[in-house]
Structure formats: structure tokens, C-alpha cells
């Protein structure tokens, strides 16, 4: 193991979910109910929600981290492997990757089927990136994967066979004044092209005052790494993007206010990028959302956004991208943990102080999962 590696607890589950118990176990949680009869709050009988999924989840208390899993019998693992506190899980087919982020800067390929029996030996390979690179996302192209490095002046393509870097593409020319990195926030692969979302900002080291120009979308040839085009975005501090119906939807958090939160105005929100015309328009404003977007995912035409009003105040919004309609998902107070959506299944990690829980969102309602003693707060999740 690389000396950067600290600690793990991990796993995979695939079962027909007559209860949310499978997801609950993936978090080291058990499904729970309450006595509430409210139709707008967390539902009191998540076992009745029928879905089917496979997932892995990473938990963190910002000192340690754990990746939990479910065995073939649908039971939570009693042992596992530890990763660095700030890690993100990504899946590709049947493969599980763990990105250990700022402070560790590793990427590991893990064999999910060997986790329970072999623990740390289930790590097939671990690759070390440059110190401070901070890997934030991966997309897969055959036997290779492009890795977004937020704090480095490059993108790297690695081999999924052994983790070795096979190509590096410099991005430093897109950095804002005085910076060396354009601060890549998200990458997507579509139709042979690599789409790279850049936040671009600079911070005064003495006052911490941050200046944000408008975000930038850079488009590369996914095979060669050659730059093909760029699109100037409308808003500042973009956080994530999704493809839908031939267009890209980019979510932005915008500048922070004096209280280190974000305002409900049209200076942030979700913009639709027309790639053919290289034009962008704001389709869902921060005024409609209630603030800037901290995290953003989509399952076909339905998107979910963690709306960052302020620290600890991050509600969840459900957005119909076609109708541009926004609904608040009741029962989620601090969706900074994670959001994942696939095939109608939506998982959210609520990191409310001393009330950390995971939720399954079904039909716009939050189904609470009880977190048992000892399990760490949800931080990242991936669905197979």
C-alpha cells in the first residue's frame, strides 16, 4: 500500500429492494420509521419503497473515512478497508474506484467481490498523483480513464489496467490572473469528446477575498486530448454539469455573500448550453432555487440540486429540466453529503450536525435511514 493510504471499510450490494434496507446497509444503516404522519417530511415506512440498485458509500468524519458494502446475502459488512478521510467513490461497470483527494492524492481500483474475504488485498492497484492535485472526477473511455485534477494545471488519462498515466493535457492557460490552475470542477465524456468544467477564480492570500470571473467549458478530443473548442458560460463558480436531450446543463453556485452563503438571485442557477451555437441561457435561476447550487445530478430529464444557502442550510431541490419547474424535497436540511441518481433511485446524504442521516428519495419524498452507532456520516456514494 502507498504510504498515503490511511483507512477503508467497503462493499457492493445487488438485491431487489423490498426494503430500503439494502441501501441502509450500504451506509451501515438500518431502515427506520417514526411516528410522523406528515406527507411532506421524511416518510415513516421506507421498507415499502420498492427499488432495485447496487451501491457503495463512503463515510467521513473529516478525521477518518470508511467505505461500507453489502454482501451477497444483503447483510452489512462487519469488516472492511480504510481510505483517507476526504475520498470519493466512482464506479464503472463492475469496477470500483476510490479517489483519495486533497492530502492524499491517490486513485485505487478495488475488486468489490474480494472485499469481504480479503479486505485490503481487494485493492488491485493504487496510483499516486502529484501532491495537492486533488482528483475530483473520473470518466471512462475503454481501458483508460480521464481524471479531473482540481488543483493541478493538467488533466491526466490513466490506464485502468495499472493506474499509470498514459497522457497529460495542460490546462494552465485557462487559469485566472495569478493562478496556476483553472480549478476543474467536473468532467463528462460524450460522443468522443471530453467536456471540462472550469470554475476559474483567484483568492487574495491575506484577506481571503475571492474574485470569480465567469466559468468556462473546454472541449477536448477524448482520444488525443487536443483542444477542440471553448464556451464562455454565463455565471460564476460552476459546480457540475449534466447532459440532457443534446444540451449541457451547468449548475453554478456563484459568489458568496458576506455571510459566506449564497443569495437567491439570478446571478447563479442552472444554465443550458447550446453546443451547436455556443450559446448559454439561464433556465433556472438561483431566485427560483433559493440560492446557489452546491451539487447537481440528473437522471434523464429530472435533476436534483443541493442548494447552498449557508453552512448547514443546504436543502434539496428537484428540477424538471424540460418544464424548468422546481420543487423542494422536504425533510433534507443539509445535502452536503452527496447526491446520486440512477434509474429512478436517488440517494442523499444529510450531514446536519449531530443528526447525520442518509435518505432515499422516492416520488419527491425523503425516506430516512437510521444511522447506527459507530458509522460515519455519509460523504460520497456511487450507484452501479
Short mmCIF file of C-alpha atoms in Angstrom, two decimals, residues 52 71 97:
data_model
loop_
_atom_site.label_atom_id
_atom_site.label_comp_id
_atom_site.label_asym_id
_atom_site.label_seq_id
_atom_site.Cartn_x
_atom_site.Cartn_y
_atom_site.Cartn_z
CA UNK A 52 -33.52 -2.17 -7.20
CA UNK A 71 -22.59 -8.89 0.90
CA UNK A 97 -12.58 3.28 -7.84
#
